[in-house]
Amino acid sequence: MKNFNLTKYSKPLILLVFIIVLTILRPSTFLTVSNFANVLWSISVIGIMVCGTIFVFLIGGIDLSIATLCGFCAVVTVKTITYFHNSTGGVFAGILAALAVGAAAGCLHGIVITRFHIPAFLVTFATQSIFLGLSMIVTSNKIISCTEPAAFTAIGAKKILGFPLPIYLMILIAALAWYVLRKTEFGRYIYAVGGNATAAEISGINVRRSTVLCYVFSGLTTALGGVILASMTQQAMASTGSGYTNDVITAGVIGGVSLLGGEGTVLGAMFGAVLMGLLNNGLNLMSVPSTHAGLVKGLVIIIAVGFDALQHTDQARKKVKKIVKKEA
Amino acid sequence: MKQMKQSTLRRLISIAMLVVLIILFSALAGTKFLNANNFIEIVRDTSVVAIVGVGVTYAIITAGIDLSTGSIMAVVGMTMANIYAYTLWPIPIMILLGLIVGVLCGLFNGYIIGKIGIPEFIGTLATMTIFRAVTYIIAVKDANGVIMSQPMNISTYAVLGYAIGPFYFVVLAMIFFVVAGQILLKYTRLGTNIYAVGANKKAAALSGIDVAKTRMIVYTIVGLCAAVGSVFTTARLQSATTAIGDGFEFNPIAAAVVGGVALSGGSGDVVGMLIGALFMATLESGVQKLDMNNAYQYVIKGVIIILVVMFDAAYKNRMDRAAKEQGAKEGME
């Protein structure tokens, strides 16, 4: 019995408890296919973004610019589409432009962080302000709506087999990220860099290039998230995506991704995103005002992370005690 | 001795950067920026950031961070607003209760970080949303249940937002906090422990420092500092709203880091943070005085922060290399 590791199964357990509680509380509205499609649709943007930013978390970095970069990419997409007179070709140009901006931003982050050894926290804190300013300049601080062409609105809303397209995109991106992290050499490099950058460097891994690539991935998924968000809302403005930085980081953290690097899986991060979605959905169904929902969300983070943390600290304390005893 | 010289040099560079910034904006904006009133305003704007920054500096020196300061300010402000709206208790009691709530918020942070062991970034990110939600829950509501901003303009409280001569009370409070904070950090057992915990937690624990307790005290101090910041903020605004401190949490962190407090822990001090806070307030004021569109202000602010940090990092790398070479030379001899 002592070997039974509760924390190992804590994630599926938490999810199960959640679903059961919500089912009991709201039996007619919660446990329906359309509601689950709804939950997945609502987390698809966070889900896609966390698949890219997990690379950054894994190498021990952080990206505070997710929200404003997402907004800037949304603005770029919509601006490009309107520039091409809402043609279908313009949609492709818009998506490409957004992805290019995202990749360039990621590249900038990566290069500044690795070349000058600046904490990622600071660099992305500064660029967050820059992206916000750029969005405001491009939009002249107005809402730009874009309801045409159909190819654009389809990205966020088109349903295939009853599920909207972003859900499939999320699954595709998650599968890609999983493959890269689990099955490729590069994936192993990332865990190595996150575990111990110096050791990774000495064993021949190009830490600098890996780091830059991780930030590029993060930029790309953030850009894709921006495109989808713009399509879902059929508009873009400077404040598009605000609040997403916390949501994405929270999703990762609930899913067991360590912000210190080297620990975490795509599956875990997706679990975190789904839990967040269920949480929002459940609170919504129980008509808890969104301003109060933070209380529950925060407590869930503390409980989810606290379980893991308590075990770690217990082990650490025992270790110190052992050493002290030996000395004595 | 060598260490001492380096930190003095670092301090001089910080001050030099501040002077350069002032000269730059004076050249660009002229007397609109370069006048006594504006400088008094800049120092006033610095004050709340620096008061909260004292606690945040401690947290960063222990290799931690506190993202919940803005939300603690909101809870404290709303607590006082409730007492103000629904009781006839004297103002000092109201302030005291506000400070106690701030300390309790900080203690909660300290408990989940120090005792349970939740990483600082995540723990305070969680409490940031929790405290903000609590603010909404306890917010003063009008007859229809709609959240309203509670005016707090009774003269015995609003006086805290005033000035004697050129000195606002908040500036005097800041001076007190910075001096006391620096002394606590440099000349007491607690201060030494804070540096030790930040430099190497394991080593600190093995040499008999109660790491958990030290971290708990640090986050409690942050709570107290945020509460004091909230008192002065609400006194200046003469009202309390649910939006107090929204997005504020990054200001003291940025001030500390620009002032040379390393996010990796173990180095920096309160005076450095104060210079950083002055730098950020000067930047904010200067960019505003350029009469540019809001949007450009964001871009310029971001670019200047990156440049400053890049310069700082390049300088630090150079010093590290020089120290290593020095060490190698001494080793050879």
XYZ file of C-alpha atoms in Angstrom:
661
model
C 0.000 0.000 0.000
C 2.878 2.287 0.770
C 4.168 1.884 -2.754
C 0.915 3.055 -4.240
C 1.813 6.440 -5.611
C -1.182 8.726 -5.432
C 0.520 11.676 -7.086
C 1.268 9.560 -10.135
C -2.429 9.206 -10.791
C -3.449 12.537 -9.333
C -4.079 14.180 -12.714
C -6.589 11.745 -14.191
C -8.127 11.505 -10.718
C -8.602 15.256 -10.418
C -10.152 15.315 -13.896
C -12.484 12.441 -13.033
C -13.560 14.000 -9.729
C -14.244 17.205 -11.578
C -16.395 15.570 -14.211
C -18.334 13.595 -11.578
C -18.971 16.657 -9.414
C -20.140 18.711 -12.367
C -22.304 15.866 -13.640
C -24.040 15.598 -10.284
C -24.493 19.346 -9.972
C -25.697 19.972 -13.524
C -26.801 16.602 -14.949
C -28.859 17.874 -17.883
C -26.503 20.504 -19.250
C -23.011 19.283 -18.433
C -22.783 15.725 -19.689
C -23.708 16.348 -23.331
C -21.675 16.032 -26.512
C -22.403 19.585 -27.495
C -21.185 20.862 -24.133
C -17.952 18.910 -24.451
C -17.499 20.248 -27.960
C -18.073 23.656 -26.435
C -15.456 23.130 -23.727
C -12.892 21.881 -26.229
C -13.656 24.749 -28.592
C -13.186 27.267 -25.840
C -9.793 25.863 -24.835
C -8.524 25.244 -28.362
C -6.628 28.530 -28.527
C -5.015 27.969 -25.116
C -4.367 24.352 -26.059
C -2.576 25.307 -29.258
C -0.519 28.019 -27.592
C 0.555 25.822 -24.696
C 1.889 23.247 -27.189
C 4.448 25.812 -28.360
C 5.180 27.532 -25.083
C 5.818 24.195 -23.387
C 9.096 24.142 -25.331
C 10.035 27.417 -23.671
C 9.010 26.154 -20.225
C 10.991 22.951 -20.759
C 14.245 24.828 -21.294
C 13.532 26.823 -18.146
C 12.405 29.986 -19.894
C 9.174 31.875 -19.769
C 7.174 33.957 -22.226
C 5.217 36.866 -20.785
C 4.502 38.300 -24.212
C 2.042 35.570 -25.259
C -1.051 37.732 -24.820
C 0.119 40.827 -26.660
C 1.920 38.850 -29.385
C -1.292 36.888 -29.922
C -3.156 40.176 -30.221
C -0.578 41.609 -32.609
C -0.754 38.521 -34.837
C -4.551 38.712 -34.841
C -4.279 42.341 -35.901
C -1.743 41.496 -38.618
C -3.993 38.739 -39.998
C -7.082 40.896 -40.170
C -5.172 43.877 -41.558
C -3.641 41.738 -44.307
C -6.999 40.236 -45.230
C -8.657 43.632 -45.478
C -5.660 44.869 -47.478
C -6.354 42.144 -50.045
C -10.030 43.195 -50.170
C -11.253 40.174 -48.199
C -10.316 37.700 -50.914
C -9.655 34.040 -50.192
C -6.044 34.527 -51.284
C -5.816 37.286 -48.708
C -6.650 34.778 -45.989
C -3.584 32.719 -46.880
C -1.490 35.863 -47.013
C -2.878 36.886 -43.624
C -2.101 33.554 -41.996
C 1.380 33.529 -43.482
C 2.012 37.086 -42.341
C 0.897 36.243 -38.790
C 3.064 33.131 -38.674
C 6.009 35.133 -40.006
C 5.503 37.768 -37.307
C 5.242 35.067 -34.643
C 8.381 33.308 -35.838
C 10.272 36.605 -36.059
C 9.199 37.562 -32.551
C 10.269 34.180 -31.218
C 13.574 34.508 -33.039
C 14.111 37.956 -31.506
C 13.360 36.628 -28.013
C 15.660 33.665 -28.465
C 18.564 35.652 -29.864
C 18.399 38.448 -27.275
C 18.083 35.909 -24.441
C 20.913 33.663 -25.578
C 23.332 36.290 -26.914
C 23.157 38.612 -23.943
C 22.298 36.103 -21.202
C 19.292 38.132 -20.131
C 16.533 36.456 -18.109
C 13.630 35.530 -20.390
C 11.314 37.093 -17.846
C 12.715 40.552 -18.561
C 13.026 40.297 -22.317
C 9.476 39.106 -22.790
C 8.263 41.624 -20.209
C 9.727 44.373 -22.406
C 8.526 42.934 -25.705
C 5.031 42.522 -24.290
C 4.904 46.291 -24.064
C 6.370 46.632 -27.571
C 3.815 44.283 -29.174
C 0.964 46.077 -27.449
C 2.261 49.398 -28.776
C 2.640 47.986 -32.301
C -0.922 46.635 -32.272
C -2.204 50.013 -31.155
C -0.223 51.779 -33.887
C -1.432 49.410 -36.624
C -5.077 49.538 -35.571
C -5.050 53.214 -34.489
C -6.563 51.769 -31.315
C -9.798 50.752 -33.010
C -11.592 47.452 -33.459
C -11.111 46.072 -36.956
C -13.884 43.707 -37.885
C -13.523 41.091 -40.597
C -16.593 39.008 -41.389
C -15.526 38.086 -44.937
C -14.473 35.893 -46.715
C -15.968 32.574 -45.697
C -12.525 30.956 -45.759
C -11.487 33.170 -42.844
C -14.527 32.727 -40.624
C -14.388 28.971 -41.283
C -11.068 28.675 -39.384
C -12.716 29.342 -36.052
C -16.213 28.031 -36.604
C -16.492 25.427 -39.376
C -17.811 22.161 -37.992
C -16.588 18.770 -39.109
C -18.427 15.746 -37.682
C -20.027 17.960 -35.084
C -16.769 19.402 -33.751
C -15.417 22.816 -34.772
C -12.202 22.995 -36.784
C -9.975 24.531 -34.011
C -10.360 21.333 -31.996
C -8.838 19.314 -34.826
C -6.091 21.905 -35.206
C -5.360 21.649 -31.494
C -5.131 17.867 -31.646
C -2.888 18.084 -34.715
C -0.520 20.602 -33.091
C -0.472 18.620 -29.851
C 0.394 15.455 -31.768
C 3.180 17.306 -33.579
C 4.592 18.714 -30.345
C 4.339 15.301 -28.700
C 6.178 13.724 -31.616
C 8.971 16.317 -31.579
C 9.469 16.068 -27.822
C 9.191 12.287 -27.536
C 10.483 10.839 -30.760
C 13.178 13.155 -32.049
C 16.724 13.911 -31.031
C 15.826 17.579 -30.731
C 13.172 16.718 -28.150
C 15.715 14.947 -25.989
C 18.074 17.912 -26.343
C 15.381 20.189 -24.961
C 14.897 18.082 -21.833
C 18.673 17.948 -21.442
C 19.033 21.732 -21.737
C 16.197 22.288 -19.283
C 17.637 19.798 -16.819
C 21.120 21.270 -16.836
C 22.203 23.709 -19.528
C 25.896 23.515 -18.668
C 25.937 19.720 -18.760
C 24.042 19.796 -22.063
C 26.533 22.257 -23.528
C 29.482 20.130 -22.433
C 27.949 16.996 -23.918
C 27.853 18.666 -27.293
C 24.351 20.059 -27.567
C 24.051 23.430 -29.257
C 22.196 25.067 -26.394
C 21.929 28.426 -28.084
C 20.305 27.072 -31.232
C 17.933 24.821 -29.278
C 16.856 27.771 -27.141
C 16.193 30.012 -30.126
C 14.183 27.243 -31.810
C 12.062 26.796 -28.685
C 11.146 30.472 -28.699
C 10.371 30.272 -32.424
C 7.959 27.390 -31.750
C 6.336 29.425 -29.022
C 6.005 32.399 -31.377
C 4.493 30.219 -34.128
C 1.806 28.667 -31.936
C 1.033 32.034 -30.402
C 0.572 33.424 -33.915
C -1.689 30.524 -34.855
C -3.675 31.143 -31.688
C -4.015 34.771 -32.710
C -5.302 33.818 -36.175
C -7.889 31.454 -34.706
C -8.945 33.958 -32.083
C -9.411 36.624 -34.759
C -11.468 34.198 -36.835
C -13.596 33.119 -33.863
C -14.443 36.695 -32.923
C -14.338 37.967 -36.553
C -12.412 40.998 -35.383
C -9.073 42.093 -33.998
C -7.912 44.864 -31.731
C -4.976 45.671 -29.483
C -6.593 43.961 -26.509
C -7.304 40.720 -28.389
C -5.863 37.856 -26.371
C -5.396 39.819 -23.167
C -5.224 37.491 -20.187
C -3.970 34.599 -22.288
C -0.459 34.759 -20.811
C -1.748 33.722 -17.402
C -4.133 31.148 -18.878
C -1.428 29.457 -20.923
C 1.080 29.431 -18.059
C -1.615 28.150 -15.694
C -2.614 25.379 -18.094
C 0.996 24.254 -18.341
C 1.583 24.427 -14.619
C -1.586 22.534 -13.665
C -0.468 19.908 -16.159
C 2.765 19.355 -14.271
C 5.105 21.440 -16.426
C 7.866 22.814 -14.217
C 8.731 26.448 -14.841
C 12.265 25.619 -13.729
C 12.682 23.538 -16.874
C 13.283 19.932 -17.775
C 9.992 18.586 -16.509
C 6.642 18.272 -18.234
C 4.861 16.607 -21.127
C 2.531 17.751 -23.880
C -0.099 15.350 -22.569
C 0.133 16.961 -19.149
C -0.161 20.440 -20.597
C -3.227 19.402 -22.605
C -4.688 17.970 -19.411
C -4.104 21.334 -17.792
C -5.861 23.108 -20.649
C -8.849 20.730 -20.504
C -9.108 21.143 -16.743
C -9.092 24.906 -17.150
C -11.816 24.594 -19.773
C -13.944 22.357 -17.563
C -13.408 24.716 -14.662
C -14.532 27.725 -16.666
C -17.430 25.780 -18.127
C -18.556 24.394 -14.779
C -18.381 27.767 -13.061
C -20.269 29.208 -15.996
C -23.005 26.559 -15.819
C -23.369 27.231 -12.113
C -23.630 30.916 -12.993
C -20.684 32.014 -10.874
C -19.718 35.528 -12.021
C -16.430 35.571 -13.942
C -14.935 38.037 -11.462
C -15.385 35.485 -8.671
C -14.147 32.525 -10.702
C -10.527 33.493 -9.982
C -10.955 32.280 -6.413
C -11.728 28.745 -7.536
C -9.122 28.778 -10.320
C -6.388 29.942 -7.972
C -7.267 27.325 -5.377
C -7.243 24.601 -8.027
C -3.721 25.642 -9.054
C -2.555 25.587 -5.447
C -4.101 22.162 -4.829
C -2.860 20.666 -8.115
C 0.688 21.956 -7.674
C 0.658 21.604 -3.886
C 0.276 17.827 -4.082
C 3.447 17.503 -6.123
C 5.283 20.126 -4.117
C 4.513 18.597 -0.719
C 6.097 15.335 -1.758
C 9.174 17.093 -3.083
C 9.640 19.138 0.090
C 9.111 16.073 2.257
C 11.821 14.237 0.360
C 14.144 17.218 0.556
C 13.557 17.572 4.293
C 14.249 13.881 4.865
C 17.457 14.167 2.872
C 18.696 17.094 4.953
C 17.784 15.236 8.163
C 19.701 12.167 6.987
C 22.794 14.219 6.235
C 22.565 16.018 9.558
C 22.224 12.673 11.373
C 25.238 11.273 9.560
C 27.281 14.291 10.555
C 26.243 13.864 14.158
C 37.402 43.988 -1.050
C 37.104 43.256 -4.752
C 33.423 42.419 -4.282
C 32.845 45.733 -2.559
C 34.377 47.660 -5.424
C 32.277 45.840 -7.970
C 29.010 46.588 -6.239
C 29.976 50.252 -5.844
C 30.751 50.418 -9.546
C 27.439 48.781 -10.328
C 25.667 51.398 -8.219
C 27.496 54.204 -10.040
C 26.475 52.762 -13.391
C 22.844 52.608 -12.289
C 22.959 56.253 -11.271
C 24.738 57.152 -14.506
C 21.993 55.482 -16.534
C 19.393 57.468 -14.611
C 21.300 60.713 -15.290
C 21.624 59.867 -18.981
C 17.889 59.254 -19.152
C 17.161 62.606 -17.487
C 19.527 64.423 -19.869
C 17.997 62.634 -22.855
C 14.436 63.627 -21.973
C 15.513 67.144 -21.025
C 17.031 67.536 -24.478
C 13.961 66.086 -26.209
C 11.146 67.610 -24.170
C 12.775 70.747 -22.755
C 11.355 72.506 -19.734
C 8.177 70.511 -19.977
C 10.203 67.653 -18.518
C 12.983 69.600 -16.826
C 11.233 71.485 -14.042
C 11.039 71.150 -10.288
C 7.351 70.248 -10.202
C 7.830 67.405 -12.622
C 10.650 65.962 -10.562
C 8.529 66.165 -7.414
C 5.823 64.262 -9.318
C 8.314 61.671 -10.514
C 9.490 61.044 -6.954
C 5.865 60.853 -5.831
C 5.086 58.301 -8.547
C 8.155 56.341 -7.539
C 7.100 56.126 -3.898
C 4.428 53.429 -3.898
C 6.459 51.296 -6.310
C 9.519 51.649 -4.079
C 7.613 50.889 -0.853
C 6.221 47.674 -2.336
C 9.602 47.175 -4.008
C 11.336 46.800 -0.619
C 9.433 43.576 -0.008
C 9.666 42.429 -3.600
C 13.434 42.990 -3.506
C 13.667 40.623 -0.533
C 11.586 38.056 -2.410
C 13.781 38.322 -5.512
C 16.977 38.081 -3.436
C 15.715 34.744 -2.077
C 15.472 33.707 -5.757
C 11.703 34.083 -5.588
C 9.190 36.510 -7.005
C 5.857 37.951 -5.961
C 3.190 38.498 -8.603
C 0.373 39.071 -6.140
C 1.324 42.536 -4.815
C -1.225 44.351 -6.980
C -4.013 42.055 -5.827
C -2.968 42.357 -2.163
C -3.244 46.129 -2.593
C -6.769 45.659 -3.931
C -7.861 43.419 -1.032
C -6.400 45.820 1.513
C -8.028 48.817 -0.166
C -11.380 47.071 -0.311
C -11.155 45.963 3.332
C -10.606 49.569 4.376
C -13.400 50.708 2.071
C -15.793 48.306 3.799
C -14.829 49.585 7.229
C -15.140 53.132 5.935
C -18.570 52.507 4.418
C -20.224 50.392 7.092
C -18.675 51.378 10.430
C -17.789 54.492 12.355
C -14.456 53.136 13.527
C -11.648 55.690 13.749
C -9.316 56.001 10.761
C -6.181 54.617 12.521
C -8.092 51.416 13.377
C -9.199 51.163 9.739
C -5.617 51.509 8.517
C -4.392 49.032 11.115
C -6.948 46.433 10.026
C -5.980 47.039 6.407
C -2.331 46.409 7.245
C -3.264 43.241 9.139
C -5.155 41.934 6.101
C -2.087 42.649 3.960
C 0.152 40.792 6.388
C -2.247 37.829 6.385
C -2.247 37.748 2.567
C 1.551 37.765 2.635
C 1.578 35.057 5.292
C -0.650 32.900 3.074
C 1.818 33.352 0.192
C 4.667 32.523 2.547
C 2.912 29.405 3.791
C 2.191 27.906 0.375
C 5.695 28.805 -0.843
C 7.762 28.147 2.278
C 5.915 25.284 3.942
C 4.097 23.517 1.105
C 6.855 24.249 -1.381
C 4.876 25.557 -4.337
C 7.205 27.424 -6.740
C 7.036 31.176 -6.092
C 5.971 32.137 -9.596
C 3.053 29.710 -9.663
C 2.011 30.213 -6.064
C 1.813 33.974 -6.318
C 0.220 33.739 -9.770
C -2.530 31.694 -8.132
C -2.925 34.041 -5.170
C -2.950 36.965 -7.596
C -6.205 35.659 -9.077
C -7.504 34.573 -5.657
C -6.956 37.942 -3.966
C -8.412 39.763 -6.961
C -11.524 37.554 -6.831
C -11.819 38.151 -3.075
C -11.689 41.878 -3.801
C -14.672 41.529 -6.116
C -16.519 39.388 -3.588
C -16.093 41.829 -0.695
C -16.443 44.924 -2.905
C -18.748 47.647 -1.606
C -22.008 47.412 -3.557
C -24.810 49.919 -4.011
C -28.498 49.266 -3.312
C -28.874 47.267 -6.556
C -25.916 45.031 -5.789
C -23.703 46.720 -8.384
C -20.046 47.154 -7.437
C -19.215 50.798 -6.925
C -16.103 52.768 -6.161
C -16.176 53.750 -2.514
C -15.157 57.356 -1.909
C -12.796 57.732 1.054
C -12.441 61.478 1.191
C -12.681 62.166 4.931
C -9.948 64.681 5.644
C -8.235 62.626 8.368
C -7.551 59.915 5.779
C -7.075 61.968 2.614
C -4.337 63.925 4.376
C -2.048 60.943 3.712
C -2.114 61.936 0.039
C -1.016 65.501 0.767
C 2.383 67.122 1.072
C 4.278 69.197 3.601
C 6.246 71.667 1.501
C 7.704 69.774 -1.448
C 7.500 66.438 0.385
C 4.459 64.270 0.008
C 3.781 62.002 2.982
C 4.148 59.027 0.693
C 7.675 60.171 -0.161
C 8.577 60.383 3.524
C 7.130 56.907 4.025
C 9.195 55.671 1.109
C 12.380 57.120 2.574
C 11.604 55.415 5.882
C 10.893 52.074 4.212
C 13.962 52.164 2.004
C 16.294 53.064 4.887
C 14.743 50.527 7.242
C 14.665 47.928 4.480
C 18.322 48.447 3.634
C 19.384 48.243 7.302
C 17.329 45.091 7.851
C 18.877 43.521 4.786
C 22.489 44.468 5.457
C 22.889 44.519 9.206
C 20.620 41.853 10.687
C 20.602 38.087 10.925
C 17.424 37.964 8.832
C 19.092 39.911 6.007
C 22.071 37.569 5.957
C 19.702 34.610 5.907
C 17.815 36.114 2.963
C 21.017 36.365 0.927
C 22.056 32.863 1.949
C 18.711 31.343 0.965
C 18.867 33.088 -2.416
C 22.427 32.056 -3.144
C 21.947 28.363 -2.367
C 18.933 26.921 -0.570
C 20.511 23.568 0.168
C 23.677 25.075 1.567
C 21.618 27.484 3.660
C 19.502 24.637 5.067
C 22.596 22.557 5.851
C 24.243 25.448 7.661
C 21.298 25.659 10.020
C 19.148 28.374 8.452
C 15.428 27.691 8.601
C 14.757 28.210 4.901
C 10.988 27.751 5.145
C 10.726 30.275 7.979
C 12.921 32.809 6.190
C 10.798 32.581 3.069
C 7.605 32.894 5.092
C 8.899 36.041 6.768
C 9.950 37.484 3.403
C 6.518 37.038 1.828
C 4.837 38.386 4.953
C 6.992 41.506 4.628
C 5.920 41.772 0.995
C 2.304 41.651 2.172
C 2.931 44.429 4.688
C 4.695 46.594 2.075
C 1.843 46.081 -0.402
C -0.660 47.022 2.309
C 1.205 50.256 3.053
C 1.311 50.948 -0.687
C -2.440 50.415 -0.808
C -3.065 52.863 2.071
C -1.203 55.624 0.237
C -2.764 54.766 -3.127
C -6.329 54.895 -1.811
C -5.539 58.058 0.160
C -4.235 59.709 -2.992
C -7.227 58.611 -5.078
C -9.549 59.312 -2.118
C -11.499 56.235 -3.156
C -11.210 52.465 -3.380
C -12.142 50.453 -6.467
C -11.757 46.848 -7.502
C -9.215 47.948 -10.120
C -6.584 49.116 -7.602
C -3.203 47.611 -8.354
C -4.348 45.938 -11.567
C -1.150 45.214 -13.485
C 0.877 46.897 -10.741
C 2.734 43.735 -9.753
C 5.257 44.082 -12.577
C 6.349 47.598 -11.612
C 8.278 46.738 -8.433
C 9.756 43.684 -10.130
C 10.950 45.756 -13.075
C 12.295 48.399 -10.684
C 14.256 45.823 -8.727
C 15.686 44.140 -11.788
C 16.654 47.392 -13.510
C 18.278 48.353 -10.191
C 20.541 45.331 -10.291
C 18.649 42.772 -8.200
C 19.292 39.503 -10.044
C 16.268 37.281 -10.637
C 18.531 34.295 -9.998
C 18.773 35.409 -6.371
C 21.505 36.166 -3.886
C 22.439 39.657 -5.021
C 21.171 43.221 -5.159
C 19.806 45.477 -2.462
C 17.043 47.918 -1.591
C 18.896 51.088 -2.618
C 19.526 49.578 -6.064
C 15.806 48.897 -6.347
C 15.073 52.535 -5.439
C 17.319 53.740 -8.262
C 15.558 51.304 -10.572
C 12.160 52.611 -9.470
C 13.293 56.192 -10.094
C 14.560 55.114 -13.504
C 11.228 53.552 -14.459
C 9.213 56.541 -13.193
C 11.512 58.941 -15.082
C 11.083 56.848 -18.212
C 7.311 56.846 -17.813
C 7.162 60.594 -17.219
C 9.652 61.437 -19.961
C 7.881 59.388 -22.595
C 4.621 61.068 -21.620
C 6.143 64.517 -21.909
C 7.188 63.801 -25.495
C 3.515 64.264 -26.411
C 3.388 61.133 -28.436
C 0.582 58.775 -29.099
C 0.037 56.252 -26.288
C 0.973 53.456 -28.653
C 4.483 54.791 -29.274
C 5.020 55.145 -25.543
C 4.587 51.401 -25.102
C 7.075 50.653 -27.872
C 9.689 53.113 -26.584
C 9.333 51.860 -23.019
C 9.877 48.285 -24.131
C 12.873 49.156 -26.273
C 14.563 51.169 -23.510
C 14.051 48.383 -20.953
C 15.632 45.876 -23.338
C 18.567 48.198 -24.057
C 19.213 48.852 -20.363
C 19.050 45.189 -19.486
C 21.263 44.270 -22.438
C 23.848 46.807 -21.328
C 23.647 45.522 -17.785
C 24.081 41.920 -18.896
C 27.048 42.762 -21.113
C 28.678 44.607 -18.220
C 28.058 41.724 -15.847
C 29.472 39.170 -18.271
C 32.588 41.278 -18.622
C 33.029 41.588 -14.875
C 32.510 37.849 -14.446
C 35.145 37.132 -17.059
C 37.553 39.603 -15.477
C 36.983 38.007 -12.064
C 37.626 34.558 -13.524
C 40.831 35.701 -15.197
C 41.933 37.330 -11.958
C 41.231 34.083 -10.137
C 43.137 32.057 -12.714
C 46.108 34.410 -12.440
C 46.146 34.170 -8.674
C 45.876 30.398 -8.989
C 48.906 30.327 -11.296
C 50.942 32.299 -8.856
